[in-house]
Coordinates of C-alpha atoms in Angstrom, one line a residue:
Chain A
M1 CA 101.0 -81.0 -44.4
S2 CA 97.3 -80.9 -43.5
I3 CA 95.0 -77.9 -43.5
K4 CA 94.8 -78.5 -39.6
E5 CA 98.6 -78.0 -39.1
L6 CA 98.5 -74.9 -41.5
V7 CA 95.5 -73.3 -39.4
K8 CA 97.3 -74.4 -36.1
Q9 CA 100.6 -72.5 -37.5
I10 CA 98.5 -69.3 -38.4
N11 CA 96.9 -69.1 -35.0
A12 CA 100.4 -69.7 -33.2
K13 CA 102.3 -67.0 -35.4
K14 CA 99.1 -64.7 -35.6
S15 CA 100.0 -64.6 -39.3
F16 CA 98.7 -65.6 -42.5
L17 CA 101.7 -64.1 -44.4
C18 CA 103.3 -66.0 -47.4
I19 CA 106.5 -64.6 -48.6
G20 CA 107.3 -64.7 -52.3
L21 CA 110.8 -65.5 -53.2
D22 CA 111.1 -64.2 -56.7
V23 CA 114.8 -63.8 -56.6
D24 CA 116.4 -61.7 -59.5
L25 CA 120.1 -61.3 -59.7
N26 CA 119.7 -57.7 -60.8
K27 CA 117.9 -57.0 -57.7
I28 CA 119.5 -58.6 -54.7
P29 CA 122.4 -56.9 -52.7
E30 CA 125.6 -56.7 -54.5
H31 CA 127.8 -58.0 -52.0
L32 CA 125.9 -61.3 -52.4
L33 CA 127.0 -61.8 -56.0
K34 CA 130.5 -62.9 -54.9
E35 CA 128.8 -66.0 -53.2
E36 CA 129.1 -69.3 -54.7
D37 CA 124.9 -69.6 -55.1
P38 CA 124.0 -65.9 -54.5
I39 CA 120.2 -66.9 -55.2
F40 CA 120.3 -69.5 -52.3
A41 CA 122.2 -67.3 -50.1
F42 CA 119.8 -64.6 -50.3
N43 CA 117.0 -66.9 -49.7
K44 CA 118.5 -68.4 -46.8
Q45 CA 118.9 -65.0 -45.1
I46 CA 115.5 -63.8 -46.1
I47 CA 113.9 -67.2 -44.5
D48 CA 116.1 -67.2 -41.5
A49 CA 115.0 -63.5 -40.7
T50 CA 111.3 -63.9 -41.4
H51 CA 110.4 -67.5 -40.7
H52 CA 108.5 -66.7 -37.5
L53 CA 106.5 -64.1 -39.1
A54 CA 105.4 -66.1 -42.1
V55 CA 103.5 -69.4 -42.5
A56 CA 104.4 -70.0 -46.2
Y57 CA 107.1 -69.4 -48.7
K58 CA 106.4 -69.2 -52.4
P59 CA 109.1 -69.4 -54.9
N60 CA 108.2 -68.6 -58.4
T61 CA 109.6 -71.0 -60.5
A62 CA 110.1 -68.5 -63.5
F63 CA 112.9 -66.7 -61.5
Y64 CA 114.9 -69.9 -61.1
E65 CA 114.3 -71.3 -64.5
A66 CA 115.8 -68.1 -66.2
Y67 CA 119.1 -69.1 -64.5
G68 CA 119.1 -72.5 -66.2
I69 CA 120.6 -75.3 -64.2
K70 CA 122.0 -73.1 -61.7
G71 CA 118.6 -71.8 -61.0
W72 CA 117.1 -75.2 -60.5
E73 CA 119.9 -75.9 -58.1
S74 CA 119.0 -72.7 -56.1
L75 CA 115.6 -73.8 -56.0
G76 CA 116.2 -77.2 -54.9
K77 CA 118.4 -75.9 -52.2
T78 CA 115.7 -73.5 -51.1
I79 CA 113.2 -76.1 -50.7
S80 CA 115.4 -78.5 -49.1
Y81 CA 116.5 -75.7 -46.4
L82 CA 112.8 -74.9 -45.7
N83 CA 111.9 -78.7 -45.4
E84 CA 114.8 -79.5 -43.0
K85 CA 115.0 -76.4 -40.9
Y86 CA 111.4 -75.1 -40.8
P87 CA 109.2 -78.2 -41.5
E88 CA 106.1 -76.4 -40.2
I89 CA 106.2 -74.0 -42.9
F90 CA 103.8 -74.5 -46.0
T91 CA 105.7 -74.3 -49.2
I92 CA 104.3 -73.4 -52.8
A93 CA 105.8 -73.7 -56.0
D94 CA 104.4 -71.2 -58.0
A95 CA 104.8 -72.9 -61.3
K96 CA 101.4 -72.3 -63.0
R97 CA 101.6 -75.7 -64.7
G98 CA 99.0 -77.8 -66.5
D99 CA 99.0 -80.3 -69.4
I100 CA 97.1 -83.4 -70.6
G101 CA 96.8 -86.1 -68.0
N102 CA 100.1 -88.1 -68.2
T103 CA 102.1 -84.9 -68.7
S104 CA 100.5 -83.4 -65.7
A105 CA 101.3 -86.5 -63.6
M106 CA 105.1 -85.8 -64.4
Y107 CA 104.8 -82.0 -63.2
A108 CA 103.1 -83.3 -60.3
R109 CA 106.0 -85.7 -59.6
A110 CA 108.6 -83.1 -60.1
F111 CA 107.2 -80.7 -57.4
F112 CA 105.5 -83.0 -55.0
E113 CA 108.1 -85.9 -55.0
D114 CA 111.3 -84.7 -56.4
M115 CA 111.3 -81.5 -54.6
N116 CA 108.8 -82.1 -51.9
F117 CA 106.6 -78.9 -52.1
D118 CA 103.6 -79.0 -50.3
S119 CA 101.7 -77.3 -53.1
V120 CA 102.0 -76.1 -56.6
T121 CA 99.9 -73.5 -58.6
V122 CA 98.2 -74.9 -61.6
A123 CA 96.3 -73.0 -64.8
P124 CA 92.8 -74.4 -65.4
Y125 CA 92.5 -73.8 -69.2
M126 CA 92.9 -77.5 -70.1
G127 CA 90.2 -78.7 -67.8
S128 CA 89.8 -81.4 -65.3
D129 CA 92.2 -84.2 -66.7
S130 CA 95.0 -81.6 -66.5
V131 CA 94.3 -81.0 -62.9
E132 CA 93.2 -84.2 -61.3
P133 CA 96.8 -85.9 -61.5
F134 CA 98.1 -83.3 -59.2
L135 CA 95.0 -83.8 -56.9
S136 CA 95.8 -87.5 -56.5
F137 CA 98.7 -86.8 -53.9
E138 CA 97.7 -87.2 -50.6
G139 CA 98.9 -84.4 -48.1
K140 CA 99.5 -82.1 -51.1
F141 CA 97.7 -79.0 -52.5
T142 CA 96.7 -77.8 -55.9
I143 CA 96.4 -74.1 -56.0
L144 CA 94.2 -73.5 -59.1
L145 CA 94.4 -70.0 -60.8
G146 CA 91.0 -68.4 -60.2
L147 CA 90.8 -64.6 -60.8
T148 CA 94.6 -63.4 -61.0
S149 CA 95.9 -59.9 -60.0
N150 CA 97.0 -58.6 -63.4
K151 CA 95.2 -56.7 -65.8
G152 CA 94.9 -59.6 -68.4
A153 CA 92.6 -61.2 -66.0
F154 CA 89.9 -59.2 -67.6
D155 CA 90.6 -60.6 -71.0
F156 CA 89.2 -64.0 -70.5
Q157 CA 88.5 -64.7 -66.7
T158 CA 85.7 -62.3 -66.3
G159 CA 84.2 -63.1 -69.5
I160 CA 80.6 -64.3 -69.1
S161 CA 80.7 -68.0 -70.1
D162 CA 77.7 -70.0 -70.0
G163 CA 75.9 -67.5 -68.1
K164 CA 78.5 -66.6 -65.5
E165 CA 82.0 -65.2 -65.2
L166 CA 84.6 -67.8 -66.4
Y167 CA 86.4 -67.8 -63.2
K168 CA 83.3 -68.5 -61.3
K169 CA 82.7 -71.5 -63.7
V170 CA 86.2 -72.5 -63.1
L171 CA 85.6 -72.4 -59.2
E172 CA 82.2 -74.2 -59.5
R173 CA 83.3 -77.0 -61.7
S174 CA 86.5 -77.7 -60.0
R175 CA 84.5 -78.6 -56.7
E176 CA 83.3 -81.7 -58.8
W177 CA 86.7 -83.0 -59.4
E178 CA 88.1 -85.9 -57.8
N179 CA 90.0 -85.2 -54.6
S180 CA 88.8 -81.5 -54.8
E181 CA 89.1 -81.1 -51.1
R182 CA 92.9 -80.8 -52.0
L183 CA 92.2 -77.5 -53.8
M184 CA 93.1 -74.1 -53.0
Y185 CA 92.6 -71.3 -55.2
V186 CA 94.8 -68.0 -56.4
V187 CA 92.6 -64.8 -56.2
G188 CA 94.2 -61.4 -56.7
A189 CA 94.2 -59.0 -53.9
T190 CA 93.7 -56.1 -56.6
K191 CA 90.2 -57.7 -57.1
A192 CA 89.1 -57.8 -53.3
E193 CA 85.4 -56.6 -54.2
Y194 CA 85.0 -59.8 -56.0
L195 CA 85.7 -62.1 -52.8
A196 CA 82.2 -61.8 -51.6
D197 CA 80.9 -63.5 -54.6
I198 CA 83.9 -66.0 -54.6
R199 CA 83.0 -67.0 -51.0
R200 CA 79.6 -67.9 -51.9
I201 CA 80.9 -70.6 -54.4
I202 CA 84.1 -71.7 -52.1
P203 CA 83.1 -70.6 -48.5
D204 CA 85.9 -72.7 -46.8
S205 CA 88.7 -73.0 -49.4
F206 CA 92.0 -71.6 -48.6
L207 CA 92.9 -68.7 -51.1
L208 CA 96.3 -67.7 -52.1
V209 CA 96.1 -63.9 -52.4
P210 CA 98.9 -62.1 -54.5
G211 CA 98.8 -58.5 -55.3
V212 CA 99.0 -56.7 -51.8
G213 CA 101.8 -54.4 -51.8
A214 CA 103.4 -53.5 -55.1
Q215 CA 100.5 -54.5 -57.1
G216 CA 98.3 -52.1 -55.0
G217 CA 96.0 -54.5 -53.2
S218 CA 94.6 -53.9 -49.6
L219 CA 95.0 -56.2 -46.8
E220 CA 91.7 -55.0 -45.2
E221 CA 89.5 -55.4 -48.1
V222 CA 90.8 -58.8 -48.8
C223 CA 90.2 -59.9 -45.2
K224 CA 86.8 -57.9 -44.9
Y225 CA 85.3 -60.2 -47.7
G226 CA 87.6 -63.3 -47.7
I227 CA 88.5 -64.3 -44.2
T228 CA 86.8 -67.7 -42.8
E229 CA 86.3 -69.4 -39.5
D230 CA 89.7 -71.0 -40.2
I231 CA 91.2 -67.8 -41.8
G232 CA 91.4 -69.4 -45.4
L233 CA 93.7 -66.8 -46.6
L234 CA 97.5 -66.9 -47.4
I235 CA 98.5 -63.3 -48.2
N236 CA 101.4 -63.1 -50.6
S237 CA 103.9 -60.4 -50.6
S238 CA 107.3 -60.7 -52.7
R239 CA 109.0 -57.5 -53.7
G240 CA 107.7 -55.3 -50.9
I241 CA 109.6 -57.6 -48.3
I242 CA 112.5 -59.3 -50.1
Y243 CA 113.8 -56.0 -51.8
A244 CA 113.3 -53.7 -48.6
S245 CA 117.0 -52.9 -48.7
S246 CA 119.6 -53.3 -51.3
G247 CA 122.2 -53.1 -48.8
T248 CA 124.0 -55.5 -46.3
D249 CA 121.0 -55.0 -44.0
F250 CA 118.4 -56.4 -46.5
A251 CA 117.5 -59.4 -44.2
E252 CA 116.8 -57.2 -41.2
A253 CA 114.9 -54.8 -43.6
S254 CA 112.8 -57.6 -45.0
R255 CA 112.1 -58.9 -41.4
A256 CA 110.7 -55.2 -40.6
K257 CA 108.7 -55.2 -43.6
A258 CA 107.3 -58.7 -42.9
E259 CA 106.6 -57.7 -39.2
E260 CA 104.6 -54.6 -40.5
L261 CA 102.3 -57.0 -42.3
Q262 CA 102.2 -59.6 -39.5
K263 CA 101.2 -56.8 -37.1
Q264 CA 98.3 -55.8 -39.3
M265 CA 97.3 -59.4 -39.7
E266 CA 97.5 -59.8 -35.8
D267 CA 95.0 -56.9 -35.4
I268 CA 92.7 -58.2 -37.7
L269 CA 92.8 -61.7 -36.2
N270 CA 92.4 -60.1 -32.6
K271 CA 89.2 -58.1 -33.9
R272 CA 87.5 -61.2 -35.0
Chain B
M1 CA 114.1 -68.6 -87.3
S2 CA 111.6 -67.1 -89.9
I3 CA 108.3 -68.4 -91.1
K4 CA 109.9 -68.3 -94.5
E5 CA 112.8 -70.8 -93.4
L6 CA 110.4 -73.0 -91.9
V7 CA 108.0 -73.4 -95.0
K8 CA 111.3 -73.7 -97.0
Q9 CA 112.2 -76.7 -94.9
I10 CA 108.7 -78.2 -95.2
N11 CA 108.8 -77.9 -99.0
A12 CA 112.4 -79.5 -99.2
K13 CA 111.6 -82.4 -96.9
K14 CA 108.0 -82.8 -98.1
S15 CA 107.2 -83.1 -94.5
F16 CA 105.3 -81.1 -91.7
L17 CA 106.2 -83.6 -88.9
C18 CA 107.2 -82.6 -85.3
I19 CA 108.4 -85.3 -83.2
G20 CA 107.6 -85.0 -79.4
L21 CA 110.6 -85.8 -77.2
D22 CA 108.5 -86.9 -74.1
V23 CA 111.1 -89.2 -72.6
D24 CA 109.9 -91.5 -69.7
L25 CA 112.7 -93.6 -68.3
N26 CA 110.2 -96.3 -67.7
K27 CA 109.8 -96.7 -71.5
I28 CA 112.9 -96.3 -73.1
P29 CA 115.0 -99.4 -74.1
E30 CA 116.7 -100.8 -71.1
H31 CA 120.1 -101.1 -72.5
L32 CA 120.4 -97.2 -72.4
L33 CA 119.7 -97.0 -68.7
K34 CA 123.5 -97.7 -68.4
E35 CA 124.5 -94.6 -70.4
E36 CA 125.4 -91.7 -68.2
D37 CA 122.6 -89.8 -69.4
P38 CA 120.0 -92.4 -70.8
I39 CA 117.5 -89.5 -71.7
F40 CA 120.0 -87.6 -73.9
A41 CA 121.3 -90.8 -75.2
F42 CA 117.8 -91.8 -76.4
N43 CA 117.1 -88.3 -77.9
K44 CA 120.2 -88.1 -79.7
Q45 CA 119.8 -91.6 -81.5
I46 CA 116.1 -90.7 -82.2
I47 CA 117.1 -87.2 -83.6
D48 CA 120.1 -88.8 -85.8
A49 CA 117.6 -91.4 -87.1
T50 CA 114.6 -89.1 -88.1
H51 CA 116.0 -85.4 -88.7
H52 CA 115.4 -85.8 -92.5
L53 CA 111.7 -86.7 -91.9
A54 CA 110.8 -84.1 -89.5
V55 CA 110.9 -80.4 -89.5
A56 CA 110.5 -79.8 -85.7
Y57 CA 111.2 -81.5 -82.5
K58 CA 109.1 -80.9 -79.3
P59 CA 110.4 -81.8 -75.7
N60 CA 107.7 -81.4 -73.2
T61 CA 109.4 -79.8 -70.2
A62 CA 107.3 -82.0 -67.6
F63 CA 109.3 -84.9 -68.7
Y64 CA 112.5 -83.4 -67.9
E65 CA 111.5 -81.6 -64.7
A66 CA 110.3 -84.7 -63.3
Y67 CA 113.9 -85.8 -63.1
G68 CA 115.1 -82.8 -61.4
I69 CA 118.6 -80.9 -62.1
K70 CA 119.4 -84.2 -64.2
G71 CA 116.4 -83.8 -66.4
W72 CA 117.1 -80.1 -67.0
E73 CA 120.7 -81.2 -67.9
S74 CA 119.3 -83.6 -70.5
L75 CA 116.9 -81.0 -71.8
G76 CA 119.8 -78.5 -72.1
K77 CA 121.9 -81.2 -74.1
T78 CA 119.0 -82.1 -76.2
I79 CA 118.4 -78.5 -77.5
S80 CA 122.1 -77.7 -77.8
Y81 CA 122.5 -80.8 -79.8
L82 CA 119.7 -80.0 -82.3
N83 CA 120.9 -76.2 -82.6
E84 CA 124.5 -77.3 -83.4
K85 CA 124.1 -80.3 -85.5
Y86 CA 120.5 -79.5 -87.2
P87 CA 120.1 -75.9 -87.1
E88 CA 117.4 -76.0 -89.9
I89 CA 115.2 -77.8 -87.4
F90 CA 112.4 -75.7 -85.7
T91 CA 112.4 -76.3 -81.9
I92 CA 109.6 -76.0 -79.5
A93 CA 109.5 -75.9 -75.8
D94 CA 106.4 -77.4 -74.7
A95 CA 106.2 -75.7 -71.4
K96 CA 102.7 -74.4 -71.3
R97 CA 104.1 -71.6 -69.2
G98 CA 102.2 -68.0 -68.5
D99 CA 102.3 -65.7 -65.5
I100 CA 102.1 -61.9 -64.8
G101 CA 104.1 -59.7 -67.0
N102 CA 107.7 -59.6 -65.2
T103 CA 107.3 -63.1 -64.5
S104 CA 106.5 -64.4 -67.9
A105 CA 109.6 -62.4 -69.1
M106 CA 111.7 -64.4 -66.9
Y107 CA 110.2 -67.8 -68.5
A108 CA 110.8 -66.0 -72.0
R109 CA 114.3 -65.5 -71.1
A110 CA 114.7 -69.2 -69.8
F111 CA 113.4 -70.7 -73.1
F112 CA 114.6 -68.0 -75.6
E113 CA 117.8 -67.0 -74.4
D114 CA 119.3 -69.5 -72.0
M115 CA 118.1 -72.5 -73.9
N116 CA 117.7 -70.9 -77.4
F117 CA 114.5 -72.6 -78.3
D118 CA 112.8 -71.3 -81.5
S119 CA 109.3 -71.3 -79.7
V120 CA 107.4 -72.1 -76.6
T121 CA 104.0 -73.1 -75.8
V122 CA 102.0 -70.7 -73.5
A123 CA 98.6 -71.0 -71.8
P124 CA 96.2 -67.9 -72.2
Y125 CA 94.1 -68.0 -69.1
M126 CA 96.1 -64.8 -67.6
G127 CA 95.3 -62.8 -70.8
S128 CA 97.4 -60.2 -72.8
D129 CA 100.0 -59.0 -70.5
S130 CA 101.0 -62.7 -69.6
V131 CA 101.7 -63.5 -73.3
E132 CA 103.2 -60.3 -74.7
P133 CA 106.3 -60.7 -72.8
F134 CA 107.1 -63.8 -75.0
L135 CA 106.0 -62.1 -78.1
S136 CA 108.7 -59.3 -77.6
F137 CA 111.4 -61.6 -79.0
E138 CA 112.3 -61.2 -82.4
G139 CA 112.8 -64.6 -84.4
K140 CA 111.0 -66.5 -81.7
F141 CA 107.5 -67.7 -81.7
T142 CA 105.0 -68.1 -79.1
I143 CA 102.5 -71.1 -79.5
L144 CA 99.2 -70.2 -77.6
L145 CA 97.0 -73.0 -76.2
G146 CA 93.8 -72.7 -78.5
L147 CA 91.7 -75.9 -78.4
T148 CA 93.6 -78.7 -77.0
S149 CA 93.3 -82.4 -77.6
N150 CA 92.3 -83.7 -74.2
K151 CA 88.9 -84.4 -73.0
G152 CA 89.1 -81.5 -70.3
A153 CA 89.2 -79.1 -73.4
F154 CA 85.4 -79.4 -73.2
D155 CA 85.2 -78.2 -69.5
F156 CA 86.1 -74.4 -70.4
Q157 CA 87.5 -73.9 -73.9
T158 CA 84.4 -74.8 -75.7
G159 CA 82.0 -72.9 -73.2
I160 CA 80.3 -70.0 -74.7
S161 CA 82.1 -66.8 -73.6
D162 CA 80.6 -63.5 -74.6
G163 CA 78.7 -65.0 -77.3
K164 CA 81.5 -67.4 -78.7
E165 CA 83.4 -70.5 -77.7
L166 CA 86.2 -69.5 -75.3
Y167 CA 88.9 -70.9 -77.6
K168 CA 87.6 -68.6 -80.6
K169 CA 87.7 -65.7 -78.2
V170 CA 91.3 -66.4 -77.3
L171 CA 92.2 -66.8 -81.2
E172 CA 90.6 -63.4 -81.9
R173 CA 91.6 -61.5 -79.1
S174 CA 95.3 -62.5 -79.5
R175 CA 95.3 -61.2 -82.8
E176 CA 95.2 -57.7 -81.3
W177 CA 98.2 -58.2 -79.1
E178 CA 101.4 -56.6 -79.8
N179 CA 103.8 -58.6 -82.2
S180 CA 100.9 -61.0 -82.7
E181 CA 102.5 -62.0 -86.0
R182 CA 104.8 -64.2 -83.8
L183 CA 101.8 -66.2 -82.7
M184 CA 101.3 -69.9 -83.4
Y185 CA 98.3 -72.0 -81.9
V186 CA 97.9 -75.3 -80.3
V187 CA 94.9 -77.2 -81.9
G188 CA 94.3 -80.9 -81.0
A189 CA 94.1 -83.2 -83.9
T190 CA 91.0 -85.0 -82.1
K191 CA 89.0 -81.9 -82.7
A192 CA 89.7 -81.7 -86.5
E193 CA 85.9 -80.8 -87.4
Y194 CA 86.7 -77.4 -85.5
L195 CA 89.4 -76.5 -87.9
A196 CA 87.3 -75.0 -90.6
D197 CA 85.9 -72.4 -88.1
I198 CA 89.3 -71.8 -86.9
R199 CA 90.9 -71.0 -90.1
R200 CA 88.2 -68.4 -90.6
I201 CA 89.6 -66.6 -87.6
I202 CA 93.2 -67.3 -88.1
P203 CA 93.6 -68.1 -91.9
D204 CA 97.5 -68.1 -92.0
S205 CA 98.6 -68.8 -88.6
F206 CA 101.0 -71.9 -88.2
L207 CA 99.1 -74.4 -85.9
L208 CA 100.9 -77.1 -83.7
V209 CA 98.5 -80.1 -83.9
P210 CA 99.2 -82.9 -81.3
G211 CA 96.9 -85.9 -81.1
V212 CA 97.6 -87.8 -84.2
G213 CA 98.3 -91.4 -83.5
A214 CA 98.1 -92.7 -79.8
Q215 CA 95.4 -90.0 -79.2
G216 CA 93.4 -91.0 -82.1
G217 CA 93.3 -87.8 -84.6
S218 CA 93.4 -88.4 -88.3
L219 CA 96.0 -86.7 -90.4
E220 CA 93.8 -86.4 -93.5
E221 CA 91.0 -84.8 -91.3
V222 CA 93.3 -82.3 -90.0
C223 CA 94.9 -81.5 -93.3
K224 CA 91.4 -81.3 -95.2
Y225 CA 90.3 -78.4 -92.9
G226 CA 93.6 -77.0 -91.7
I227 CA 96.1 -76.6 -94.6
T228 CA 97.1 -73.4 -95.9
E229 CA 99.1 -72.0 -98.9
D230 CA 102.1 -72.1 -96.9
I231 CA 100.9 -75.5 -95.4
G232 CA 100.5 -73.8 -91.9
L233 CA 100.5 -77.0 -89.8
L234 CA 103.0 -78.9 -87.7
I235 CA 101.6 -82.2 -87.0
N236 CA 103.0 -83.8 -83.8
S237 CA 103.5 -87.4 -82.8
S238 CA 105.3 -88.5 -79.7
R239 CA 104.6 -91.9 -78.4
G240 CA 103.7 -93.3 -82.0
I241 CA 107.2 -92.7 -83.0
I242 CA 109.6 -92.5 -80.0
Y243 CA 108.5 -95.7 -78.5
A244 CA 108.1 -97.8 -81.7
S245 CA 110.3 -100.5 -80.1
S246 CA 111.7 -100.9 -76.7
G247 CA 114.7 -103.0 -78.1
T248 CA 118.2 -102.1 -79.5
D249 CA 116.5 -101.1 -82.7
F250 CA 114.4 -98.5 -81.3
A251 CA 115.9 -95.7 -83.6
E252 CA 115.5 -97.8 -86.8
A253 CA 112.0 -98.4 -85.7
S254 CA 111.2 -94.7 -84.9
R255 CA 112.6 -93.8 -88.3
A256 CA 110.1 -96.1 -89.9
K257 CA 107.3 -94.8 -88.1
A258 CA 108.3 -91.3 -88.9
E259 CA 108.7 -92.3 -92.6
E260 CA 105.1 -93.6 -92.6
L261 CA 103.9 -90.3 -91.4
Q262 CA 106.2 -88.5 -93.7
K263 CA 105.0 -90.3 -96.8
Q264 CA 101.3 -89.7 -95.9
M265 CA 102.2 -86.0 -95.8
E266 CA 104.2 -86.2 -99.1
D267 CA 101.1 -87.5 -100.7
I268 CA 99.1 -84.7 -99.3
L269 CA 101.4 -82.3 -100.4
N270 CA 101.6 -83.7 -103.9
K271 CA 97.9 -83.8 -104.4
R272 CA 97.7 -80.2 -103.9

């Protein structure tokens, strides 16, 4: 997918919502547990109910790996379903991978080729040669961790490294890497006040913003400081949408929650 | 497994060798490709040929994920084989995971419970609450990335953060985390001269040291600066051992290469 197609979809749907498919068998409606593949059954109904309100879906791989081979099968079915039925949707493997060069190339192959995701999240700690193998894939995007939404972000990311916060150094340096135009960044919504500074370093890059909803971040604040000409934001909500109800009405309930967010986004887009 | 058992094994085998099972179908002997599961067939023969010379095995998950469900099956069979046939062996899932708390807990479950690895490698960028869920597992170890063996290590890890190199800050801070006695650290052999400094911060922790062999690190140098009373080192070699021959004699050839390293380790241990 290209950025152009993503922006076109955002404008058509009046939404820049990403839905996190972090599926925990202990949290999904009980009636689904008798299905052959409860995780995929859950995802399929959530996707069918919300696809017109969201522009991206983001399964976090941890939730699938925790169920072993069966979990990987559910992930495979989910991405195939998205690619076949809703090819306009931007897909994100939230995997936070990163390793030495030849090894990162294997991860890139897993997510971009084997599963055909549009993008994957990657951790920056190991530096340029751990990220560039992901960037070499045309039409694919690498979403680098910048400033994350958790409290541990203050342990290392905001420390002053060579005169500036480490996350700013990550943003700056990464712009010099090969094919850096295929980079997007993770910036937590719980740290919206940092977005003005961040936009000075990466004025146009798309940001994947988790932390609205359950983690307490504000959509208005994020947009105030982070929105660009091309929107430049993908706002993620996971638990707040997918676990809106634990009954047989879970898909409808998720649609209602997604619609709430989409309406707020539409208002923001209309006011620009 | 306990540190005590690991040290006992090291002393019994006169070896602190870890063998990296980074299996690439393009590099394994051609005659194995007709097997139902070529990756597992390869690993099984390598393990059978070298288990008396090594104390640990380290599959890097990227190489398995790249083959999708089949790759995960091969990984599952490999860890089950190790746990059943050679339970004294220390097993490392080289996965370099790390995410917000509830998500890291899912990864921990995948590697410690579902697959029953003794340890997993974790990236520190997201801080304490991304690592502590791994540390909560008794009898399991979390191997935190400190100073890695690749050139990208100089992008962020060696930058001066709050008055000291970032990797030193990672080592220091991590010692304050809950259950930090279950931490080990990755330190690349290509940076042996840093080990004296590192030992001042973490005098007793076990270090997983990649980069001897193909990447150019020296075993003598690493031991000179890094060895402790309890040895405290796991020296990893992957390509140098497992791809020693591409013929039907690959397992014997891998044994010969492992034995070379084991003999060097035995010499070092005897000279202490």
